[in-house]
Amino acid sequence: MVRFVSSLLCVFFLAGCSQHYIARPLTRPGEFTPGIEGPACGRDGSIYAVNFTEQGTIGRISPSGKGEVFLKLPADSVGNGIRFDRAGNMYIADYVNHQVFKVAPGTSKPVVFASNSMMNQPNDLAISFGGTLYASDPNWPAKTGQLWKITIDGRTTRLAEKMGTTNGIEVSPDGRTLYVNESAQRKIWSFAIDSDGNLSGKKLFKSFEDHGFDGMRCDVDGNLYVTRYGKGTVVKLSPSGEVLAEIDVLGSKPSNICFGGPDGRTAYVTEVEHTRIVSFRVERPGLAWSRLFNR
């Protein structure tokens, strides 16, 4: 009944949305561990996400929902955020061992790309048009966090500290703004990005009174899709912070989101309650998808 009412609200709130914003399961419950996170779409059309069947793996899911283990990280490493650069290299944040792996196109061998013992844990990743990575770095027990820049040659620079529990992170389409959310504090911040990839001008972009945040991604128009962990929704925010839509994702704990499909207009959401991926259609392509395919 709750989901039926939620669907009706979506219809009234998004009049004329047709089949947009209606979530459907892509994978079966239990195929991932409760560590399901970090979805990213590759050039092959697959959806990659961490912890498929067991911790420390990267799963590869076909658009029809068939899954397999793509690779296993070495030793006790466990992945979180995944990003692809324009050349098709995959980057994986290893939150256990304070490092980021790189996987070259056409291979399934992770090599250490960047590492810094001052990191609590590289958690989620964002990537600029030129390939600079940004990593959120929360300290969950202390409810604090940091931000890191990782250059294309793997050098790490701490850009911010003494923040809240930094989690979801994304770069705007014009490359001039970095968005970072704080899960426990329920705030989304924006920073100006300068020509060297450094940050300034921290501003409050949006805050909510209840429920936490997790991952978030932009579409090509700069709208920000944010997973509301604990609420079971993804909220779509305009570049000015206006709530444009809120989508029920069929489980209370969405952990992250990416965009893919043949036209870049399918959103894929990792969801912890049922340890599965769900999908829904949107009007405009995702930013990462458009860059990967040079659209």
Short mmCIF file of C-alpha atoms in Angstrom, two decimals:
data_model
loop_
_atom_site.label_atom_id
_atom_site.label_comp_id
_atom_site.label_asym_id
_atom_site.label_seq_id
_atom_site.Cartn_x
_atom_site.Cartn_y
_atom_site.Cartn_z
CA MET A 1 0.00 0.00 0.00
CA VAL A 2 2.82 2.42 0.87
CA ARG A 3 4.52 1.92 -2.48
CA PHE A 4 1.19 2.18 -4.31
CA VAL A 5 0.54 5.54 -2.66
CA SER A 6 4.13 6.59 -3.39
CA SER A 7 3.65 5.73 -7.06
CA LEU A 8 0.44 7.77 -7.18
CA LEU A 9 2.23 10.72 -5.61
CA CYS A 10 4.93 10.40 -8.25
CA VAL A 11 2.29 10.51 -10.99
CA PHE A 12 0.71 13.67 -9.59
CA PHE A 13 4.02 15.31 -8.76
CA LEU A 14 5.52 14.48 -12.16
CA ALA A 15 2.54 14.97 -14.42
CA GLY A 16 3.33 13.75 -17.90
CA CYS A 17 6.40 11.79 -16.80
CA SER A 18 5.23 8.70 -18.75
CA GLN A 19 7.57 5.87 -17.82
CA HIS A 20 10.16 8.12 -16.20
CA TYR A 21 11.01 7.72 -12.50
CA ILE A 22 9.37 4.30 -12.08
CA ALA A 23 11.88 1.98 -10.42
CA ARG A 24 12.13 -1.71 -11.33
CA PRO A 25 14.47 -4.40 -9.99
CA LEU A 26 17.40 -5.24 -12.27
CA THR A 27 19.12 -7.94 -10.19
CA ARG A 28 17.75 -10.48 -7.73
CA PRO A 29 17.90 -9.85 -3.96
CA GLY A 30 20.97 -11.30 -2.31
CA GLU A 31 23.27 -11.38 -5.34
CA PHE A 32 25.40 -8.69 -3.72
CA THR A 33 26.56 -8.37 -0.11
CA PRO A 34 25.27 -5.54 2.12
CA GLY A 35 28.37 -3.69 0.91
CA ILE A 36 26.75 -3.10 -2.50
CA GLU A 37 27.97 0.30 -3.70
CA GLY A 38 29.80 2.31 -6.34
CA PRO A 39 27.87 1.66 -9.57
CA ALA A 40 29.44 2.87 -12.80
CA CYS A 41 28.64 2.05 -16.42
CA GLY A 42 31.37 1.00 -18.84
CA ARG A 43 31.68 1.35 -22.59
CA ASP A 44 30.48 -2.24 -22.99
CA GLY A 45 27.09 -1.23 -21.56
CA SER A 46 27.62 -3.22 -18.36
CA ILE A 47 26.96 -1.88 -14.88
CA TYR A 48 29.90 -2.40 -12.51
CA ALA A 49 29.37 -2.41 -8.74
CA VAL A 50 31.32 -3.58 -5.72
CA ASN A 51 30.85 -6.71 -3.61
CA PHE A 52 29.04 -9.07 -5.96
CA THR A 53 28.53 -12.46 -4.23
CA GLU A 54 31.29 -11.66 -1.70
CA GLN A 55 33.21 -8.74 -0.23
CA GLY A 56 36.23 -7.56 -2.19
CA THR A 57 34.85 -8.28 -5.66
CA ILE A 58 33.72 -6.08 -8.52
CA GLY A 59 30.60 -7.37 -10.24
CA ARG A 60 29.70 -6.87 -13.88
CA ILE A 61 25.98 -6.78 -14.59
CA SER A 62 24.48 -6.88 -18.08
CA PRO A 63 21.62 -4.53 -19.03
CA SER A 64 19.31 -7.55 -18.68
CA GLY A 65 20.43 -8.11 -15.08
CA LYS A 66 22.77 -11.11 -15.50
CA GLY A 67 25.74 -10.82 -13.17
CA GLU A 68 29.26 -12.20 -12.86
CA VAL A 69 32.43 -11.48 -10.92
CA PHE A 70 34.58 -9.18 -13.06
CA LEU A 71 37.56 -9.11 -10.70
CA LYS A 72 38.64 -9.71 -7.12
CA LEU A 73 40.69 -7.10 -5.33
CA PRO A 74 43.96 -8.28 -3.77
CA ALA A 75 44.41 -9.27 -0.12
CA ASP A 76 41.80 -7.75 2.21
CA SER A 77 40.92 -4.75 0.01
CA VAL A 78 37.25 -3.82 -0.34
CA GLY A 79 35.94 -1.40 -2.93
CA ASN A 80 33.46 1.44 -2.64
CA GLY A 81 33.26 4.12 -5.33
CA ILE A 82 34.01 3.30 -8.99
CA ARG A 83 34.67 5.78 -11.80
CA PHE A 84 35.76 5.51 -15.45
CA ASP A 85 37.86 8.11 -17.24
CA ARG A 86 37.36 9.06 -20.88
CA ALA A 87 39.97 6.49 -21.97
CA GLY A 88 38.01 3.71 -20.27
CA ASN A 89 40.31 3.20 -17.28
CA MET A 90 38.44 2.07 -14.17
CA TYR A 91 39.26 3.57 -10.76
CA ILE A 92 38.19 1.82 -7.54
CA ALA A 93 38.33 3.35 -4.05
CA ASP A 94 39.66 0.80 -1.54
CA TYR A 95 38.34 1.98 1.81
CA VAL A 96 40.22 -0.66 3.82
CA ASN A 97 43.77 0.14 2.70
CA HIS A 98 43.71 3.90 2.03
CA GLN A 99 44.24 3.58 -1.72
CA VAL A 100 42.72 3.78 -5.17
CA PHE A 101 43.16 1.04 -7.77
CA LYS A 102 43.32 1.49 -11.52
CA VAL A 103 42.20 -1.14 -14.04
CA ALA A 104 43.25 -0.60 -17.66
CA PRO A 105 40.75 -1.11 -20.49
CA GLY A 106 40.56 -4.68 -21.70
CA THR A 107 42.02 -6.08 -18.49
CA SER A 108 40.73 -7.17 -15.11
CA LYS A 109 43.94 -6.61 -13.15
CA PRO A 110 43.80 -3.87 -10.47
CA VAL A 111 47.05 -1.99 -9.77
CA VAL A 112 47.55 0.59 -7.03
CA PHE A 113 47.17 4.05 -8.59
CA ALA A 114 47.24 6.29 -5.51
CA SER A 115 47.72 5.79 -1.78
CA ASN A 116 47.99 7.97 1.31
CA SER A 117 48.15 6.81 4.94
CA MET A 118 46.51 10.08 6.06
CA MET A 119 43.24 9.00 4.49
CA ASN A 120 40.56 7.60 6.77
CA GLN A 121 39.20 5.74 3.76
CA PRO A 122 38.75 6.80 0.16
CA ASN A 123 35.00 6.36 -0.08
CA ASP A 124 33.24 7.77 -3.12
CA LEU A 125 34.95 9.16 -6.22
CA ALA A 126 34.22 11.91 -8.74
CA ILE A 127 36.21 12.68 -11.88
CA SER A 128 36.75 15.85 -13.88
CA PHE A 129 36.75 16.12 -17.67
CA GLY A 130 40.55 16.14 -17.63
CA GLY A 131 40.81 13.05 -15.42
CA THR A 132 41.45 14.52 -11.99
CA LEU A 133 39.85 12.38 -9.30
CA TYR A 134 38.20 13.71 -6.15
CA ALA A 135 37.66 11.40 -3.18
CA SER A 136 35.44 11.78 -0.15
CA ASP A 137 37.05 10.51 3.03
CA PRO A 138 34.74 10.05 6.02
CA ASN A 139 35.58 9.07 9.58
CA TRP A 140 32.26 7.47 10.49
CA PRO A 141 32.75 7.04 14.27
CA ALA A 142 33.84 10.66 14.68
CA LYS A 143 31.27 11.98 12.15
CA THR A 144 34.01 13.96 10.42
CA GLY A 145 35.56 13.88 6.99
CA GLN A 146 38.10 15.11 4.46
CA LEU A 147 38.38 15.66 0.70
CA TRP A 148 41.24 14.63 -1.55
CA LYS A 149 42.43 15.45 -5.05
CA ILE A 150 44.21 12.74 -7.04
CA THR A 151 45.97 13.92 -10.19
CA ILE A 152 46.32 11.89 -13.39
CA ASP A 153 49.78 10.74 -12.26
CA GLY A 154 48.44 9.48 -8.91
CA ARG A 155 49.61 12.32 -6.64
CA THR A 156 47.31 12.97 -3.66
CA THR A 157 46.52 16.36 -2.08
CA ARG A 158 44.20 16.94 0.85
CA LEU A 159 41.87 19.76 -0.14
CA ALA A 160 39.63 20.02 2.93
CA GLU A 161 39.46 18.64 6.44
CA LYS A 162 37.30 19.05 9.55
CA MET A 163 34.13 18.53 7.54
CA GLY A 164 31.19 16.32 8.48
CA THR A 165 30.88 12.72 7.24
CA THR A 166 31.83 13.36 3.63
CA ASN A 167 30.25 10.82 1.32
CA GLY A 168 28.67 11.45 -2.11
CA ILE A 169 30.80 13.60 -4.42
CA GLU A 170 30.40 14.91 -7.97
CA VAL A 171 31.77 17.48 -10.45
CA SER A 172 29.39 19.76 -12.36
CA PRO A 173 29.19 19.54 -16.19
CA ASP A 174 31.20 22.75 -16.67
CA GLY A 175 33.91 21.47 -14.33
CA ARG A 176 33.73 24.54 -12.11
CA THR A 177 31.87 23.13 -9.10
CA LEU A 178 32.46 20.20 -6.79
CA TYR A 179 29.47 18.94 -4.81
CA VAL A 180 30.05 16.98 -1.60
CA ASN A 181 27.45 15.72 0.86
CA GLU A 182 27.75 14.97 4.56
CA SER A 183 25.66 11.94 5.50
CA ALA A 184 25.20 12.44 9.24
CA GLN A 185 24.78 16.21 8.98
CA ARG A 186 22.38 15.96 5.99
CA LYS A 187 24.07 18.81 4.13
CA ILE A 188 25.28 19.18 0.55
CA TRP A 189 28.13 21.64 -0.03
CA SER A 190 29.49 23.20 -3.19
CA PHE A 191 33.07 24.35 -3.83
CA ALA A 192 34.52 26.35 -6.70
CA ILE A 193 37.18 24.41 -8.64
CA ASP A 194 40.09 26.51 -9.96
CA SER A 195 42.32 25.83 -12.97
CA ASP A 196 44.63 23.66 -10.85
CA GLY A 197 41.78 21.55 -9.54
CA ASN A 198 41.88 23.09 -6.07
CA LEU A 199 38.84 24.21 -4.07
CA SER A 200 37.58 27.46 -2.59
CA GLY A 201 34.34 29.26 -1.74
CA LYS A 202 32.58 26.56 0.28
CA LYS A 203 28.80 27.18 0.16
CA LEU A 204 25.78 25.31 1.49
CA PHE A 205 23.94 23.99 -1.57
CA LYS A 206 21.10 22.07 0.10
CA SER A 207 20.17 20.60 3.48
CA PHE A 208 17.43 18.25 4.65
CA GLU A 209 15.90 17.76 8.08
CA ASP A 210 15.71 13.97 8.00
CA HIS A 211 17.44 10.87 6.64
CA GLY A 212 20.98 10.59 5.39
CA PHE A 213 22.75 10.87 2.05
CA ASP A 214 24.99 8.52 0.16
CA GLY A 215 26.14 8.69 -3.47
CA MET A 216 25.10 11.30 -6.03
CA ARG A 217 25.61 11.98 -9.74
CA CYS A 218 24.86 14.75 -12.26
CA ASP A 219 23.06 14.57 -15.56
CA VAL A 220 24.27 16.57 -18.58
CA ASP A 221 22.15 19.57 -17.53
CA GLY A 222 23.74 19.73 -14.08
CA ASN A 223 20.77 18.30 -12.19
CA LEU A 224 22.04 16.36 -9.18
CA TYR A 225 20.53 12.96 -8.31
CA VAL A 226 21.14 12.19 -4.61
CA THR A 227 20.46 8.87 -2.85
CA ARG A 228 18.52 9.35 0.41
CA TYR A 229 19.81 6.50 2.56
CA GLY A 230 17.15 5.50 5.09
CA LYS A 231 14.33 7.17 3.18
CA GLY A 232 14.38 4.85 0.19
CA THR A 233 14.39 7.53 -2.47
CA VAL A 234 16.57 9.37 -4.95
CA VAL A 235 15.99 13.12 -4.98
CA LYS A 236 16.62 15.13 -8.15
CA LEU A 237 17.91 18.65 -7.47
CA SER A 238 18.27 21.45 -10.01
CA PRO A 239 21.59 23.35 -10.28
CA SER A 240 20.04 25.93 -7.95
CA GLY A 241 19.07 23.31 -5.34
CA GLU A 242 15.35 23.09 -6.13
CA VAL A 243 13.72 19.68 -5.59
CA LEU A 244 12.49 18.59 -9.02
CA ALA A 245 11.52 14.99 -8.26
CA GLU A 246 11.81 12.27 -5.64
CA ILE A 247 11.82 8.65 -6.79
CA ASP A 248 10.91 5.58 -4.74
CA VAL A 249 13.67 2.98 -5.33
CA LEU A 250 11.91 -0.04 -3.78
CA GLY A 251 14.16 -0.31 -0.74
CA SER A 252 15.01 1.89 2.22
CA LYS A 253 18.78 2.12 1.76
CA PRO A 254 19.94 3.34 -1.67
CA SER A 255 23.72 3.65 -1.54
CA ASN A 256 24.71 5.09 -4.91
CA ILE A 257 23.65 5.84 -8.48
CA CYS A 258 24.98 5.95 -12.02
CA PHE A 259 23.57 6.43 -15.53
CA GLY A 260 23.85 4.22 -18.58
CA GLY A 261 21.90 2.28 -21.17
CA PRO A 262 22.05 2.88 -24.94
CA ASP A 263 21.08 6.55 -24.54
CA GLY A 264 22.50 7.28 -21.09
CA ARG A 265 19.01 7.83 -19.69
CA THR A 266 18.71 4.77 -17.47
CA ALA A 267 19.57 5.34 -13.81
CA TYR A 268 20.97 2.38 -11.89
CA VAL A 269 20.78 2.47 -8.10
CA THR A 270 22.54 0.13 -5.66
CA GLU A 271 20.22 -0.66 -2.74
CA VAL A 272 21.35 -2.21 0.54
CA GLU A 273 18.09 -3.41 2.11
CA HIS A 274 17.52 -5.97 -0.66
CA THR A 275 21.18 -6.08 -1.82
CA ARG A 276 20.22 -5.52 -5.43
CA ILE A 277 20.33 -2.98 -8.25
CA VAL A 278 17.17 -1.22 -9.38
CA SER A 279 16.74 1.01 -12.42
CA PHE A 280 14.49 3.78 -13.67
CA ARG A 281 14.34 5.99 -16.73
CA VAL A 282 15.10 9.73 -16.79
CA GLU A 283 14.71 12.50 -19.36
CA ARG A 284 18.35 13.44 -19.92
CA PRO A 285 21.61 11.45 -20.11
CA GLY A 286 24.02 11.15 -17.22
CA LEU A 287 27.14 13.30 -17.33
CA ALA A 288 29.64 10.42 -16.94
CA TRP A 289 27.93 8.44 -19.72
CA SER A 290 28.10 11.40 -22.13
CA ARG A 291 31.80 11.88 -21.46
CA LEU A 292 32.61 8.19 -21.80
CA PHE A 293 31.02 8.15 -25.24
CA ASN A 294 32.12 11.71 -26.17
CA ARG A 295 28.53 12.87 -26.62
#
